């Protein structure tokens, strides 16, 4: 027998806002879609482990869906699909709408770089009859997490003749992998007494490469020379070429289902390729609308978004303006460009810190993102007293949440953690500085910036639905 609700319970239903685990609303057909979407996502993570690789994979997917390089086109019209490269590490792609650009675009912007170990320019050396690469860490990492784990080498080397060589070693089952051996616990008494940030010094983050010398006693560093010979035989490169190369060490493992129920996905680089991938799939699947739909992938977010491929680069704006000009068939006026920015709406799609009960004391539970609760909004990020952030306007935050409510897209609101616990930022502030409306929203992640970040498959699929809704109705 079902009991009728009391007047107070009805009042509670009417007035209180309840967030909850969304699995309870999932039927079999929906779950099948969630799992299928995540299989293609896992493939994308395995294919695009660096910003360059993720860029190249995305362009390939866009071209397969009829997107053309905007720089090759004189003009564009409604329904056209285009993309612009930002030095092959950043990307702006768009589906042209029927409205003029000055009415504003709907933009989902994410970043495709992730924390990693870069090789130093002068990296290769031999010591005590072993060869190593010196590294320089990129982004906010806990250094100790990168010890005694399997690493793969990715990147580009340009030869003295100007030939670009793409390197990927450690992904194939047949490939060797690399590692930074940690100290054995038996001799770790002093190491273990250190602060976690000093368990290993950056200068000790050296990658083990080999131990087989070229046998000639006239050679002072015969193991180093043997490694150079292997690199030359395989890629035609020499030590000089390594100086100018961009080589990155990333975890060699593949994306895997996590948990008995496979409700999580674990992988390297989900911050922020989970938001990039969901926005890419959303723009491919969304129906073209009046407003021009845009995805934007930036680089260098993990080191402050500076540089010619970071979100602060003006090239992202030039791409938006080039599109406007080619929609108009003439140069846009200053006011038309101004209106484009003022009327554009952006979701800064970046990950949120998922609440972890084992570290509950750094979160503020009332304002934490919870796994499986849906896409997570951060009205603002920053540190301390909202330092270094943009704070989305109430009107805009409300508009987007109403839009998601209208399509039954589950959403939650969060801060990174306790106000005094630390802080962080996203690309939102840089685009908000231009004057457009921007709010952060993305997928909650456990173990962010580790070698094996964990996301909820359901949140990933619901985030894809959220971005698609934004493109179609935003
Ligand atoms: Mn991020
Ligand atoms: Mn990050």
mmCIF file with all atom_site columns, C-alpha atoms in Angstrom, residues 329-444:
data_model
loop_
_atom_site.group_PDB
_atom_site.id
_atom_site.type_symbol
_atom_site.label_atom_id
_atom_site.label_alt_id
_atom_site.label_comp_id
_atom_site.label_asym_id
_atom_site.label_entity_id
_atom_site.label_seq_id
_atom_site.pdbx_PDB_ins_code
_atom_site.Cartn_x
_atom_site.Cartn_y
_atom_site.Cartn_z
_atom_site.occupancy
_atom_site.B_iso_or_equiv
_atom_site.pdbx_formal_charge
_atom_site.auth_seq_id
_atom_site.auth_comp_id
_atom_site.auth_asym_id
_atom_site.auth_atom_id
_atom_site.pdbx_PDB_model_num
ATOM 1   C CA . UNK A 1 329 ? 31.229 37.822 -47.965 1.00 0.00 ? 329 UNK A CA 1
ATOM 2   C CA . UNK A 1 330 ? 32.927 41.078 -46.962 1.00 0.00 ? 330 UNK A CA 1
ATOM 3   C CA . UNK A 1 331 ? 34.946 42.472 -44.104 1.00 0.00 ? 331 UNK A CA 1
ATOM 4   C CA . UNK A 1 332 ? 32.940 42.747 -40.865 1.00 0.00 ? 332 UNK A CA 1
ATOM 5   C CA . UNK A 1 333 ? 32.640 46.187 -39.307 1.00 0.00 ? 333 UNK A CA 1
ATOM 6   C CA . UNK A 1 334 ? 34.006 46.795 -35.844 1.00 0.00 ? 334 UNK A CA 1
ATOM 7   C CA . UNK A 1 335 ? 30.426 46.864 -34.503 1.00 0.00 ? 335 UNK A CA 1
ATOM 8   C CA . UNK A 1 336 ? 29.596 43.580 -36.206 1.00 0.00 ? 336 UNK A CA 1
ATOM 9   C CA . UNK A 1 337 ? 32.606 41.952 -34.567 1.00 0.00 ? 337 UNK A CA 1
ATOM 10  C CA . UNK A 1 338 ? 31.700 43.555 -31.268 1.00 0.00 ? 338 UNK A CA 1
ATOM 11  C CA . UNK A 1 339 ? 28.160 42.170 -31.539 1.00 0.00 ? 339 UNK A CA 1
ATOM 12  C CA . UNK A 1 340 ? 29.498 38.731 -32.397 1.00 0.00 ? 340 UNK A CA 1
ATOM 13  C CA . UNK A 1 341 ? 31.403 38.614 -29.113 1.00 0.00 ? 341 UNK A CA 1
ATOM 14  C CA . UNK A 1 342 ? 28.713 40.254 -26.987 1.00 0.00 ? 342 UNK A CA 1
ATOM 15  C CA . UNK A 1 343 ? 26.001 37.923 -28.275 1.00 0.00 ? 343 UNK A CA 1
ATOM 16  C CA . UNK A 1 344 ? 27.996 34.708 -28.252 1.00 0.00 ? 344 UNK A CA 1
ATOM 17  C CA . UNK A 1 345 ? 27.390 32.101 -25.579 1.00 0.00 ? 345 UNK A CA 1
ATOM 18  C CA . UNK A 1 346 ? 30.137 29.812 -24.442 1.00 0.00 ? 346 UNK A CA 1
ATOM 19  C CA . UNK A 1 347 ? 30.365 26.735 -22.308 1.00 0.00 ? 347 UNK A CA 1
ATOM 20  C CA . UNK A 1 348 ? 33.913 26.415 -21.023 1.00 0.00 ? 348 UNK A CA 1
ATOM 21  C CA . UNK A 1 349 ? 33.938 22.655 -20.935 1.00 0.00 ? 349 UNK A CA 1
ATOM 22  C CA . UNK A 1 350 ? 36.455 21.496 -18.404 1.00 0.00 ? 350 UNK A CA 1
ATOM 23  C CA . UNK A 1 351 ? 36.463 18.786 -15.784 1.00 0.00 ? 351 UNK A CA 1
ATOM 24  C CA . UNK A 1 352 ? 35.405 19.205 -12.150 1.00 0.00 ? 352 UNK A CA 1
ATOM 25  C CA . UNK A 1 353 ? 36.935 17.556 -9.077  1.00 0.00 ? 353 UNK A CA 1
ATOM 26  C CA . UNK A 1 354 ? 34.718 14.596 -8.212  1.00 0.00 ? 354 UNK A CA 1
ATOM 27  C CA . UNK A 1 355 ? 33.986 14.128 -4.508  1.00 0.00 ? 355 UNK A CA 1
ATOM 28  C CA . UNK A 1 356 ? 36.205 11.379 -3.083  1.00 0.00 ? 356 UNK A CA 1
ATOM 29  C CA . UNK A 1 357 ? 35.137 10.069 0.352   1.00 0.00 ? 357 UNK A CA 1
ATOM 30  C CA . UNK A 1 358 ? 38.735 9.086  1.155   1.00 0.00 ? 358 UNK A CA 1
ATOM 31  C CA . UNK A 1 359 ? 39.754 12.748 0.952   1.00 0.00 ? 359 UNK A CA 1
ATOM 32  C CA . UNK A 1 360 ? 36.499 14.243 2.169   1.00 0.00 ? 360 UNK A CA 1
ATOM 33  C CA . UNK A 1 361 ? 38.175 16.909 4.300   1.00 0.00 ? 361 UNK A CA 1
ATOM 34  C CA . UNK A 1 362 ? 39.338 19.002 1.306   1.00 0.00 ? 362 UNK A CA 1
ATOM 35  C CA . UNK A 1 363 ? 35.876 19.158 -0.246  1.00 0.00 ? 363 UNK A CA 1
ATOM 36  C CA . UNK A 1 364 ? 32.912 21.206 0.810   1.00 0.00 ? 364 UNK A CA 1
ATOM 37  C CA . UNK A 1 365 ? 30.226 18.536 0.448   1.00 0.00 ? 365 UNK A CA 1
ATOM 38  C CA . UNK A 1 366 ? 27.334 20.933 -0.164  1.00 0.00 ? 366 UNK A CA 1
ATOM 39  C CA . UNK A 1 367 ? 29.208 22.392 -3.136  1.00 0.00 ? 367 UNK A CA 1
ATOM 40  C CA . UNK A 1 368 ? 31.138 19.402 -4.447  1.00 0.00 ? 368 UNK A CA 1
ATOM 41  C CA . UNK A 1 369 ? 30.649 17.569 -7.739  1.00 0.00 ? 369 UNK A CA 1
ATOM 42  C CA . UNK A 1 370 ? 29.467 13.997 -7.225  1.00 0.00 ? 370 UNK A CA 1
ATOM 43  C CA . UNK A 1 371 ? 30.064 11.092 -9.555  1.00 0.00 ? 371 UNK A CA 1
ATOM 44  C CA . UNK A 1 372 ? 26.966 10.167 -11.615 1.00 0.00 ? 372 UNK A CA 1
ATOM 45  C CA . UNK A 1 373 ? 25.080 13.354 -10.687 1.00 0.00 ? 373 UNK A CA 1
ATOM 46  C CA . UNK A 1 374 ? 25.319 14.807 -14.207 1.00 0.00 ? 374 UNK A CA 1
ATOM 47  C CA . UNK A 1 375 ? 27.238 17.638 -15.870 1.00 0.00 ? 375 UNK A CA 1
ATOM 48  C CA . UNK A 1 376 ? 28.936 19.824 -13.241 1.00 0.00 ? 376 UNK A CA 1
ATOM 49  C CA . UNK A 1 377 ? 28.727 23.624 -13.413 1.00 0.00 ? 377 UNK A CA 1
ATOM 50  C CA . UNK A 1 378 ? 31.328 25.865 -11.820 1.00 0.00 ? 378 UNK A CA 1
ATOM 51  C CA . UNK A 1 379 ? 29.916 29.400 -11.731 1.00 0.00 ? 379 UNK A CA 1
ATOM 52  C CA . UNK A 1 380 ? 33.477 30.502 -10.982 1.00 0.00 ? 380 UNK A CA 1
ATOM 53  C CA . UNK A 1 381 ? 36.831 28.861 -10.323 1.00 0.00 ? 381 UNK A CA 1
ATOM 54  C CA . UNK A 1 382 ? 39.972 30.624 -9.029  1.00 0.00 ? 382 UNK A CA 1
ATOM 55  C CA . UNK A 1 383 ? 41.564 30.535 -5.593  1.00 0.00 ? 383 UNK A CA 1
ATOM 56  C CA . UNK A 1 384 ? 40.869 32.156 -2.214  1.00 0.00 ? 384 UNK A CA 1
ATOM 57  C CA . UNK A 1 385 ? 38.517 35.100 -2.648  1.00 0.00 ? 385 UNK A CA 1
ATOM 58  C CA . UNK A 1 386 ? 37.658 34.158 -6.249  1.00 0.00 ? 386 UNK A CA 1
ATOM 59  C CA . UNK A 1 387 ? 41.090 35.318 -7.364  1.00 0.00 ? 387 UNK A CA 1
ATOM 60  C CA . UNK A 1 388 ? 41.902 34.751 -11.033 1.00 0.00 ? 388 UNK A CA 1
ATOM 61  C CA . UNK A 1 389 ? 38.548 33.699 -12.398 1.00 0.00 ? 389 UNK A CA 1
ATOM 62  C CA . UNK A 1 390 ? 35.501 34.839 -14.287 1.00 0.00 ? 390 UNK A CA 1
ATOM 63  C CA . UNK A 1 391 ? 32.220 34.616 -12.426 1.00 0.00 ? 391 UNK A CA 1
ATOM 64  C CA . UNK A 1 392 ? 29.281 33.797 -14.695 1.00 0.00 ? 392 UNK A CA 1
ATOM 65  C CA . UNK A 1 393 ? 26.261 36.095 -14.572 1.00 0.00 ? 393 UNK A CA 1
ATOM 66  C CA . UNK A 1 394 ? 23.146 34.748 -12.837 1.00 0.00 ? 394 UNK A CA 1
ATOM 67  C CA . UNK A 1 395 ? 21.078 35.435 -15.966 1.00 0.00 ? 395 UNK A CA 1
ATOM 68  C CA . UNK A 1 396 ? 23.347 33.258 -18.087 1.00 0.00 ? 396 UNK A CA 1
ATOM 69  C CA . UNK A 1 397 ? 23.739 30.436 -15.531 1.00 0.00 ? 397 UNK A CA 1
ATOM 70  C CA . UNK A 1 398 ? 19.978 30.313 -15.161 1.00 0.00 ? 398 UNK A CA 1
ATOM 71  C CA . UNK A 1 399 ? 19.399 30.357 -18.916 1.00 0.00 ? 399 UNK A CA 1
ATOM 72  C CA . UNK A 1 400 ? 21.656 27.336 -19.464 1.00 0.00 ? 400 UNK A CA 1
ATOM 73  C CA . UNK A 1 401 ? 20.232 25.328 -16.550 1.00 0.00 ? 401 UNK A CA 1
ATOM 74  C CA . UNK A 1 402 ? 16.682 26.021 -17.765 1.00 0.00 ? 402 UNK A CA 1
ATOM 75  C CA . UNK A 1 403 ? 17.742 24.780 -21.183 1.00 0.00 ? 403 UNK A CA 1
ATOM 76  C CA . UNK A 1 404 ? 19.124 21.549 -19.687 1.00 0.00 ? 404 UNK A CA 1
ATOM 77  C CA . UNK A 1 405 ? 16.030 21.100 -17.500 1.00 0.00 ? 405 UNK A CA 1
ATOM 78  C CA . UNK A 1 406 ? 13.848 21.391 -20.609 1.00 0.00 ? 406 UNK A CA 1
ATOM 79  C CA . UNK A 1 407 ? 15.601 18.332 -22.085 1.00 0.00 ? 407 UNK A CA 1
ATOM 80  C CA . UNK A 1 408 ? 15.945 16.342 -18.835 1.00 0.00 ? 408 UNK A CA 1
ATOM 81  C CA . UNK A 1 409 ? 19.733 16.782 -18.790 1.00 0.00 ? 409 UNK A CA 1
ATOM 82  C CA . UNK A 1 410 ? 20.897 16.181 -15.211 1.00 0.00 ? 410 UNK A CA 1
ATOM 83  C CA . UNK A 1 411 ? 23.188 18.894 -13.866 1.00 0.00 ? 411 UNK A CA 1
ATOM 84  C CA . UNK A 1 412 ? 24.860 19.797 -10.600 1.00 0.00 ? 412 UNK A CA 1
ATOM 85  C CA . UNK A 1 413 ? 26.698 22.831 -9.317  1.00 0.00 ? 413 UNK A CA 1
ATOM 86  C CA . UNK A 1 414 ? 30.103 22.688 -7.672  1.00 0.00 ? 414 UNK A CA 1
ATOM 87  C CA . UNK A 1 415 ? 33.243 24.397 -6.544  1.00 0.00 ? 415 UNK A CA 1
ATOM 88  C CA . UNK A 1 416 ? 36.660 22.759 -6.788  1.00 0.00 ? 416 UNK A CA 1
ATOM 89  C CA . UNK A 1 417 ? 36.928 22.163 -3.042  1.00 0.00 ? 417 UNK A CA 1
ATOM 90  C CA . UNK A 1 418 ? 36.993 24.031 0.249   1.00 0.00 ? 418 UNK A CA 1
ATOM 91  C CA . UNK A 1 419 ? 37.548 27.744 -0.310  1.00 0.00 ? 419 UNK A CA 1
ATOM 92  C CA . UNK A 1 420 ? 40.828 27.775 1.578   1.00 0.00 ? 420 UNK A CA 1
ATOM 93  C CA . UNK A 1 421 ? 42.048 24.362 0.360   1.00 0.00 ? 421 UNK A CA 1
ATOM 94  C CA . UNK A 1 422 ? 43.605 25.525 -2.906  1.00 0.00 ? 422 UNK A CA 1
ATOM 95  C CA . UNK A 1 423 ? 42.335 26.534 -6.300  1.00 0.00 ? 423 UNK A CA 1
ATOM 96  C CA . UNK A 1 424 ? 42.589 26.303 -10.034 1.00 0.00 ? 424 UNK A CA 1
ATOM 97  C CA . UNK A 1 425 ? 41.377 27.927 -13.206 1.00 0.00 ? 425 UNK A CA 1
ATOM 98  C CA . UNK A 1 426 ? 40.122 27.129 -16.676 1.00 0.00 ? 426 UNK A CA 1
ATOM 99  C CA . UNK A 1 427 ? 39.993 28.871 -20.057 1.00 0.00 ? 427 UNK A CA 1
ATOM 100 C CA . UNK A 1 428 ? 36.649 30.492 -19.104 1.00 0.00 ? 428 UNK A CA 1
ATOM 101 C CA . UNK A 1 429 ? 38.226 33.705 -17.840 1.00 0.00 ? 429 UNK A CA 1
ATOM 102 C CA . UNK A 1 430 ? 40.128 34.438 -21.056 1.00 0.00 ? 430 UNK A CA 1
ATOM 103 C CA . UNK A 1 431 ? 37.032 34.295 -23.231 1.00 0.00 ? 431 UNK A CA 1
ATOM 104 C CA . UNK A 1 432 ? 34.943 36.052 -20.591 1.00 0.00 ? 432 UNK A CA 1
ATOM 105 C CA . UNK A 1 433 ? 37.486 38.892 -20.755 1.00 0.00 ? 433 UNK A CA 1
ATOM 106 C CA . UNK A 1 434 ? 36.458 39.482 -24.373 1.00 0.00 ? 434 UNK A CA 1
ATOM 107 C CA . UNK A 1 435 ? 32.904 40.112 -23.149 1.00 0.00 ? 435 UNK A CA 1
ATOM 108 C CA . UNK A 1 436 ? 31.074 36.947 -24.117 1.00 0.00 ? 436 UNK A CA 1
ATOM 109 C CA . UNK A 1 437 ? 28.938 35.002 -21.665 1.00 0.00 ? 437 UNK A CA 1
ATOM 110 C CA . UNK A 1 438 ? 30.879 31.995 -20.398 1.00 0.00 ? 438 UNK A CA 1
ATOM 111 C CA . UNK A 1 439 ? 30.293 29.377 -17.740 1.00 0.00 ? 439 UNK A CA 1
ATOM 112 C CA . UNK A 1 440 ? 32.314 26.295 -16.843 1.00 0.00 ? 440 UNK A CA 1
ATOM 113 C CA . UNK A 1 441 ? 30.610 22.940 -17.072 1.00 0.00 ? 441 UNK A CA 1
ATOM 114 C CA . UNK A 1 442 ? 31.981 19.460 -17.594 1.00 0.00 ? 442 UNK A CA 1
ATOM 115 C CA . UNK A 1 443 ? 32.540 15.976 -16.263 1.00 0.00 ? 443 UNK A CA 1
ATOM 116 C CA . UNK A 1 444 ? 33.537 15.193 -12.654 1.00 0.00 ? 444 UNK A CA 1
#
